[in-house]
Coordinates of C-alpha atoms in Angstrom, one line a residue:
Chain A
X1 CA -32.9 -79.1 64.6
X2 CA -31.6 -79.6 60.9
X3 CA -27.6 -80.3 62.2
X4 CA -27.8 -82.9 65.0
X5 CA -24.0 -83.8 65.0
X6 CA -23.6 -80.1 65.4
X7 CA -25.8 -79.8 68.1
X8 CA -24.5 -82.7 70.1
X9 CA -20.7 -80.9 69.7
X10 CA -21.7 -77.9 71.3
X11 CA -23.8 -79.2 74.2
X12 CA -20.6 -81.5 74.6
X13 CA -18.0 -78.9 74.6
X14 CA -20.1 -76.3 76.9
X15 CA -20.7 -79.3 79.2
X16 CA -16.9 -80.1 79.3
X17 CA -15.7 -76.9 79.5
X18 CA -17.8 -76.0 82.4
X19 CA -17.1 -79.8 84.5
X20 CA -12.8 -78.9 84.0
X21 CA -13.4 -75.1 84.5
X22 CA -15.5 -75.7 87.5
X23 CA -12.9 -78.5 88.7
X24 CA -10.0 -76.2 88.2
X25 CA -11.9 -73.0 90.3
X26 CA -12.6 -75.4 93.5
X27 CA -8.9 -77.0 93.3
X28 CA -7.5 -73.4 93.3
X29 CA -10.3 -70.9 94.5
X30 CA -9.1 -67.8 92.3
X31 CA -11.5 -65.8 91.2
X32 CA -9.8 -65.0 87.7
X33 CA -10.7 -69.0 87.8
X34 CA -14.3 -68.0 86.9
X35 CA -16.3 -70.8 85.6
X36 CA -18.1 -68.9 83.5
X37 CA -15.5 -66.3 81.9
X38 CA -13.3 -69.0 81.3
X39 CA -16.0 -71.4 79.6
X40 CA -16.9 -68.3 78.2
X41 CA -13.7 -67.4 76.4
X42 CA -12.5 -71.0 75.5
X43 CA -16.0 -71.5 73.4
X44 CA -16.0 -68.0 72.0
X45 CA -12.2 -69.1 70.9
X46 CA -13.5 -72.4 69.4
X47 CA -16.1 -70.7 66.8
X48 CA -13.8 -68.3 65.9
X49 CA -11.1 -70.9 65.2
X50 CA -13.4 -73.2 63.4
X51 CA -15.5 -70.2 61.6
X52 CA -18.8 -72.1 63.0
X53 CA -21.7 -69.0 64.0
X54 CA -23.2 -67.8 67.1
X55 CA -26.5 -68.8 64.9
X56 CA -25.0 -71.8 64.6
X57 CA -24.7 -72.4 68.7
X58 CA -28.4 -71.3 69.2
X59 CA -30.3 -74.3 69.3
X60 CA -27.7 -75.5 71.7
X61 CA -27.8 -72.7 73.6
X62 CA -31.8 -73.0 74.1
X63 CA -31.8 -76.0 75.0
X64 CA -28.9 -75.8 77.3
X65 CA -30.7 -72.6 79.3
X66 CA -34.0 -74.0 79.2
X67 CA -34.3 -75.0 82.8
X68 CA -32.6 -71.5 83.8
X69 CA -36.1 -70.2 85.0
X70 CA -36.8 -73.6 86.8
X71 CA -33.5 -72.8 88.6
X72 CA -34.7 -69.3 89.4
X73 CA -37.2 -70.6 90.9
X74 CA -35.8 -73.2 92.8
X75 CA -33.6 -69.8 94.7
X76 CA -37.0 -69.7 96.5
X77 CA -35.5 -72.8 98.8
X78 CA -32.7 -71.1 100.2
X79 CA -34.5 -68.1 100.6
X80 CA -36.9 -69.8 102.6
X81 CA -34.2 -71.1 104.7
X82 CA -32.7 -68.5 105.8
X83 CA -36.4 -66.0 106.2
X84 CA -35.8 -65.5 109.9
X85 CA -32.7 -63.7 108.6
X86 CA -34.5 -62.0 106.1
X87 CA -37.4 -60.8 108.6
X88 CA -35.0 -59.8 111.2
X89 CA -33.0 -57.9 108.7
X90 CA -35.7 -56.3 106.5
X91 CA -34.4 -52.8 106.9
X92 CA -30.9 -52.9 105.9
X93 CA -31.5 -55.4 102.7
X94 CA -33.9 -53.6 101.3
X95 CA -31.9 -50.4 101.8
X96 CA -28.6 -51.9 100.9
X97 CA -30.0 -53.0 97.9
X98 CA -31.7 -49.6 96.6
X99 CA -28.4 -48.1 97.5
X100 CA -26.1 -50.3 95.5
X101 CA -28.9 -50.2 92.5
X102 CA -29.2 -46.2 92.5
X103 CA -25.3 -45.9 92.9
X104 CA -23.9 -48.4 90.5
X105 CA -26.3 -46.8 87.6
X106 CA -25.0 -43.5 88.7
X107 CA -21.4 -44.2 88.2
X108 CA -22.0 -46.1 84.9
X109 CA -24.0 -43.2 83.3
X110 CA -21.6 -40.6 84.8
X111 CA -18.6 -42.4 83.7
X112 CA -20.4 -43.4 80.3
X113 CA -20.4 -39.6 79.9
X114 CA -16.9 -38.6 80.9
X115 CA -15.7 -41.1 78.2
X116 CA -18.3 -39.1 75.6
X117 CA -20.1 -42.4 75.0
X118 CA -23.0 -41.0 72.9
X119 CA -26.5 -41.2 74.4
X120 CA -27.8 -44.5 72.9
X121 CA -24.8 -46.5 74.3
X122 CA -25.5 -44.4 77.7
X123 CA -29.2 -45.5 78.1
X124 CA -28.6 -48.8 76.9
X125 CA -25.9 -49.1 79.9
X126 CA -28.5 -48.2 82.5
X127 CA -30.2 -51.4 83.1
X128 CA -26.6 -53.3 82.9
X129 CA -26.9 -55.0 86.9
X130 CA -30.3 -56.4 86.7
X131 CA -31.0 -59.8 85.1
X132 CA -31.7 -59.8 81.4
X133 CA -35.5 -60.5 81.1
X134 CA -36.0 -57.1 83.1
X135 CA -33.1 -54.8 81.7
X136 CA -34.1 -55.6 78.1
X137 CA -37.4 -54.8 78.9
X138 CA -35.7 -51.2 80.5
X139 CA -34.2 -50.7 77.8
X140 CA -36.7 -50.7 75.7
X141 CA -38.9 -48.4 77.9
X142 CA -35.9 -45.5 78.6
X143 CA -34.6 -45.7 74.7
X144 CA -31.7 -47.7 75.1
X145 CA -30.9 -50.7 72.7
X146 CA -32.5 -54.0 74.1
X147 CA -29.4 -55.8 71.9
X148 CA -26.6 -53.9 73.1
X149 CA -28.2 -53.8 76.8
X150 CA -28.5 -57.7 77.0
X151 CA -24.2 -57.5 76.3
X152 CA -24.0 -55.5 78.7
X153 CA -25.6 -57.2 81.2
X154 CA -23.5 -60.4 80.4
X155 CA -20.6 -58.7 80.6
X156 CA -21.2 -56.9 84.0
X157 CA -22.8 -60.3 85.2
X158 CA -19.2 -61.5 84.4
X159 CA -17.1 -58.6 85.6
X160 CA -18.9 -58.4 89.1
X161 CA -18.9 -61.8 90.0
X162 CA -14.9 -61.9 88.8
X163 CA -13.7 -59.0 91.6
X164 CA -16.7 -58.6 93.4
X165 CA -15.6 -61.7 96.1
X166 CA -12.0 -59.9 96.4
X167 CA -13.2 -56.2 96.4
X168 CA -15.8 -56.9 99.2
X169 CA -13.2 -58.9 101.4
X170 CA -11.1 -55.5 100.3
X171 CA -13.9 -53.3 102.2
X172 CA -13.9 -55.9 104.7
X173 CA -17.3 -57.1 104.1
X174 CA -17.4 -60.6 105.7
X175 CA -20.9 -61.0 106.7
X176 CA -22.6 -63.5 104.3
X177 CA -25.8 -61.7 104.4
X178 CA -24.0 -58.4 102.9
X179 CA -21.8 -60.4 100.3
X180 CA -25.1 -62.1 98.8
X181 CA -26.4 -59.2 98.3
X182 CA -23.6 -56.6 96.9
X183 CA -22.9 -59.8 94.7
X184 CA -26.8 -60.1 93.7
X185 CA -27.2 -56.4 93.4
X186 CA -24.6 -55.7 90.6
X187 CA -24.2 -58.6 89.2
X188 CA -27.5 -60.4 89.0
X189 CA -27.6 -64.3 88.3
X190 CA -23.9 -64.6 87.9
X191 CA -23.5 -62.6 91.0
X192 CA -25.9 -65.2 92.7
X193 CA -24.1 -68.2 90.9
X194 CA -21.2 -66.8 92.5
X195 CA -22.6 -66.4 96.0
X196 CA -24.0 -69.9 96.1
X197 CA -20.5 -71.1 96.0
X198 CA -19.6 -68.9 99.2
X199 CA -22.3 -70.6 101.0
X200 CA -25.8 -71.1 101.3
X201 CA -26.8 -68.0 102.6
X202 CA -25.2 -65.9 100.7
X203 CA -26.4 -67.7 97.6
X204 CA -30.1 -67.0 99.0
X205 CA -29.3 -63.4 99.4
X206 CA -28.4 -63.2 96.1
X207 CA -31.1 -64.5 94.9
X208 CA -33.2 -61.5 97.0
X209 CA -31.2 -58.7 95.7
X210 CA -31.8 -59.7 92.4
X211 CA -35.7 -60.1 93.2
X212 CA -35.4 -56.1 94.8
X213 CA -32.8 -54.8 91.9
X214 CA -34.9 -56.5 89.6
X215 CA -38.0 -54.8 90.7
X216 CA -37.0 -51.2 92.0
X217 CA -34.9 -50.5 88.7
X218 CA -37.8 -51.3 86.7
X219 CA -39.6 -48.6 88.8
X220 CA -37.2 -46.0 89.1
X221 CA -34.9 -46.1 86.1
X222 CA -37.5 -44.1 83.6
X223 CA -37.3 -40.9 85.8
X224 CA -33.6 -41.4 87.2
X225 CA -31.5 -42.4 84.1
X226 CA -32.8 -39.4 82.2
X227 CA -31.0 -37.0 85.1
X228 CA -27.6 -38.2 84.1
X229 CA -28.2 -37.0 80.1
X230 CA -28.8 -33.4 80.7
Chain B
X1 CA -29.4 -93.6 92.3
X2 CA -32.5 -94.6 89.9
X3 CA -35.1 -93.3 92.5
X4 CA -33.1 -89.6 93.1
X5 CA -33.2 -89.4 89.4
X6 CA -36.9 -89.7 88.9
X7 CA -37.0 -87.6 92.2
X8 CA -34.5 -84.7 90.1
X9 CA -37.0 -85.1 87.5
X10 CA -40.2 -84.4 89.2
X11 CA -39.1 -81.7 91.5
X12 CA -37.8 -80.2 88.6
X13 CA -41.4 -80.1 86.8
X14 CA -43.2 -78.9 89.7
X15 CA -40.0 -75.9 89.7
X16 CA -41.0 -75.6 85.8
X17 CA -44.6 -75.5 86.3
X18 CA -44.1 -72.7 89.0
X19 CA -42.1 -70.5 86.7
X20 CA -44.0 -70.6 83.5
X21 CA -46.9 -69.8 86.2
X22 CA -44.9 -66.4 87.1
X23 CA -44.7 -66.0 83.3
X24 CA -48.5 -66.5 83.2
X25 CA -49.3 -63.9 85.6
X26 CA -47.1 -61.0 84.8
X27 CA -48.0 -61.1 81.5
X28 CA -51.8 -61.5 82.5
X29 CA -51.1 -58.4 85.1
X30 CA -48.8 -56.6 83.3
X31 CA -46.1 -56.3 86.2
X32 CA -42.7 -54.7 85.6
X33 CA -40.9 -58.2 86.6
X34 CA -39.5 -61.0 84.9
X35 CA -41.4 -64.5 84.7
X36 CA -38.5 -66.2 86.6
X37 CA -38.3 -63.8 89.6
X38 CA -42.0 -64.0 89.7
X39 CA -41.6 -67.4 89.9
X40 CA -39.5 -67.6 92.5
X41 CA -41.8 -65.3 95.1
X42 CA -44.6 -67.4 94.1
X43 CA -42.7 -70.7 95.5
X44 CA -41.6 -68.6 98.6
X45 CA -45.1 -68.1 99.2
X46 CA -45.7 -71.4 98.7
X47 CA -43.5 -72.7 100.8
X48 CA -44.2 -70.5 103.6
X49 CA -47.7 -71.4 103.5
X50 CA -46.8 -74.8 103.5
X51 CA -48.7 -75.9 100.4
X52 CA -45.3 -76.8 99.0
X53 CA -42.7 -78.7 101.8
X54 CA -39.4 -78.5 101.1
X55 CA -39.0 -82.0 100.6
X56 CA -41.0 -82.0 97.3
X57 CA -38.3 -79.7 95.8
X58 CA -35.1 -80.4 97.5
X59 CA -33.2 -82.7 95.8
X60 CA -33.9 -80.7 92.3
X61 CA -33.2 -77.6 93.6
X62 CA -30.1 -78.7 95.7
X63 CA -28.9 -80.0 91.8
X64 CA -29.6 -76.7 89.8
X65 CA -28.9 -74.2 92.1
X66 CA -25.2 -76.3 92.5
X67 CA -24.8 -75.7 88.8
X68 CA -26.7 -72.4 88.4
X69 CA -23.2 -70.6 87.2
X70 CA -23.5 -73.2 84.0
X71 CA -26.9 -71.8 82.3
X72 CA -24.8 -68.1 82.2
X73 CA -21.6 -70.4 79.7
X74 CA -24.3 -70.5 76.6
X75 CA -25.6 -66.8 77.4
X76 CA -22.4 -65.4 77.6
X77 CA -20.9 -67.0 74.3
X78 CA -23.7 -64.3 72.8
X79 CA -21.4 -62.2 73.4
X80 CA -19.0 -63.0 70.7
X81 CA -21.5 -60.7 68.2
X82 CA -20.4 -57.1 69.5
X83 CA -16.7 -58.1 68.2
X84 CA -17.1 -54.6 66.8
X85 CA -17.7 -52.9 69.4
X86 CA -15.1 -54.2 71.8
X87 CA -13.0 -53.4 69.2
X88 CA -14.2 -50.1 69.0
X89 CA -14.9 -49.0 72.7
X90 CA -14.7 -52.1 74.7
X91 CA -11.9 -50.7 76.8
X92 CA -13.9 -47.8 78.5
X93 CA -17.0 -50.0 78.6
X94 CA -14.9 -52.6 80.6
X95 CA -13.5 -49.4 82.4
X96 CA -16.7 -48.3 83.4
X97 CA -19.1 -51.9 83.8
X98 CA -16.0 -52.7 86.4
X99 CA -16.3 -49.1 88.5
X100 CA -19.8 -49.0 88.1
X101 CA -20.1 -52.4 89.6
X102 CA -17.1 -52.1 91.9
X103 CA -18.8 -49.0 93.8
X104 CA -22.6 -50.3 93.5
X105 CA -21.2 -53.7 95.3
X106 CA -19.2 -51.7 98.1
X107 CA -22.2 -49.3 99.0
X108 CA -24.2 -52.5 99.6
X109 CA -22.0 -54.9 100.9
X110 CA -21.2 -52.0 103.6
X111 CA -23.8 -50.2 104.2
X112 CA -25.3 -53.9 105.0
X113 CA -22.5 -54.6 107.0
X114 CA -23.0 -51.3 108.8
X115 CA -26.8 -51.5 109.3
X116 CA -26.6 -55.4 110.5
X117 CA -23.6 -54.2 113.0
X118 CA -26.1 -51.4 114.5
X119 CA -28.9 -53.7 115.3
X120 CA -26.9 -56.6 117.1
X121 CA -24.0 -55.0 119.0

């Protein structure tokens, strides 16, 4: 760590922006309120304004997502909480899950295609819902771009926990169980982040869909993304 | 306030050791899963063995899982470095990451729904 004034400005400013952004989403409860998009945007705004790098950020960003995996882990608590539901209701999760998985790469490739994204770009969007350790590793195996993939993960991680609260109370989905995990499903960590703010079970289904989505796309998508190229 | 900080610390080091233990093992085995969701079934097991009460892990995990949307602020600024491509395409890949998402999260959020409705009238 060569730039510790630096250093100490970023983890400042990405702690500040999430504390107001997170105090401005519970005061008003909008979903275009998201913590994350709008931490997201204001720092992205800042290094372009100040022509600092995203190189420049890194060291900050390490440490700052260092206890990430601890965190992952810790989902295990809620999850344990709430395995009577999870027993009782082994059938549809897993089932809802594989569904969501198999349809929302579907519609990605499929749409990827009508908009004559070339095949690289198309691959690389395959993996997008699962969490990034995973899809980069995807990626990698189907011929997609582990690079471009990981953005694309981000990005749907964003998108899907931006709409996915309002489009699921859209489609009258009010079951917490089925909210964790549509919002774990398709949009991963952020989904879960998203869910654990709905409630406590819905945060630990989130936490399971992304353990299923994680695991069933990493089986599947080798021999099913290839269908959509022919 | 002293003694739940030491606690926060702790817990959060027996979380740590747990996930770099995932890491460990699906490297060792070779599994098609990340480190982290390893690590996650691995203190599921543990816990519902009982060789891990919750009380060792609470207060840790009650503090990141409250703040788990924060880790994605510094991932997501990574972003910034396909400015070309957003520029490029970035509308139909926001036009299609949204659908794609939008129908992946109805089909499960329903059929859920659907399938929890069936078993408890």
């Amino acid at each position: 760590m060569n730039n510790l004034p630096l250093f100490a400005l970023f983890v400042v400013l990405t702690l500040g922006a999430y504390l107001a952004t997170r105090w401005l989403f519970l005061a008003y409860r909008h979903p275009l309120l998201n913590p994350v998009f709008l931490s997201t945007v204001a720092l992205i705004a800042f290094l372009q304004a100040t022509g600092l790098t995203l190189e420049e950020y890194r060291p900050a960003k390490d440490v700052m997502t260092y206890l990430l995996g601890p965190a992952t882990v810790a989902l295990a608590l809620p999850l344990y909480h709430n395995r009577r539901v999870l027993k009782s209701h082994a059938l549809p999760v897993l089932s809802g899950v594989i569904a969501g998985s198999l349809t929302t790469m579907a519609a990605a490739l499929l749409a990827g295609r009508v908009m004559g994204l070339d095949g690289g770009v198309l691959l690389s969007l395959g993996p997008k819902s699962v969490t990034v350790p995973i899809a980069v590793e995807i990626s990698r195996l189907t011929g997609g771009e582990a690079s471009l993939t990981a953005a694309f993960v981000v990005a749907t991680g964003m998108i899907g926990s931006i709409m996915g609260p309002s489009l699921l109370s859209l489609c009258r989905v009010k079951s917490p169980v089925a909210r964790g995990l549509a919002l774990g499903t398709v949009s991963h960590g952020q989904g879960t982040a998203v869910a654990l703010l709905e409630s406590e079970t819905a945060g630990a289904m989130g936490g399971v869909a992304m353990a299923i989505a994680a695991v069933f796309t990493a089986l599947v998508a080798p021999y099913y993304l290839p269908l959509f190229l022919r | 306030m002293a003694r739940s900080f030491l606690n926060i610390i702790w817990q959060t080091a027996l979380l740590w050791l747990v996930f770099r233990l995932g890491g460990y093992l699906v490297g060792a085995l070779h599994l098609a899963l990340p480190g982290n969701v390893a690590g996650m079934l691995i203190m599921f097991a543990l816990l519902a063995t009982g060789a891990v009460k919750p009380r060792y892990i609470e207060v840790a995990s009650g503090f990141l899982l409250k703040h788990f949307a924060f880790f994605f602020i510094p991932i997501s600024v990574g972003l910034m470095s396909f400015g070309s491509l957003m520029r490029q395409s970035g509308l139909a890949l926001l036009v299609i990451l949204a659908a794609s998402a939008a129908i992946g999260a109805a089909v499960t959020g329903m059929s859920v729904q659907l399938l929890q409705k069936r078993r408890e009238p």
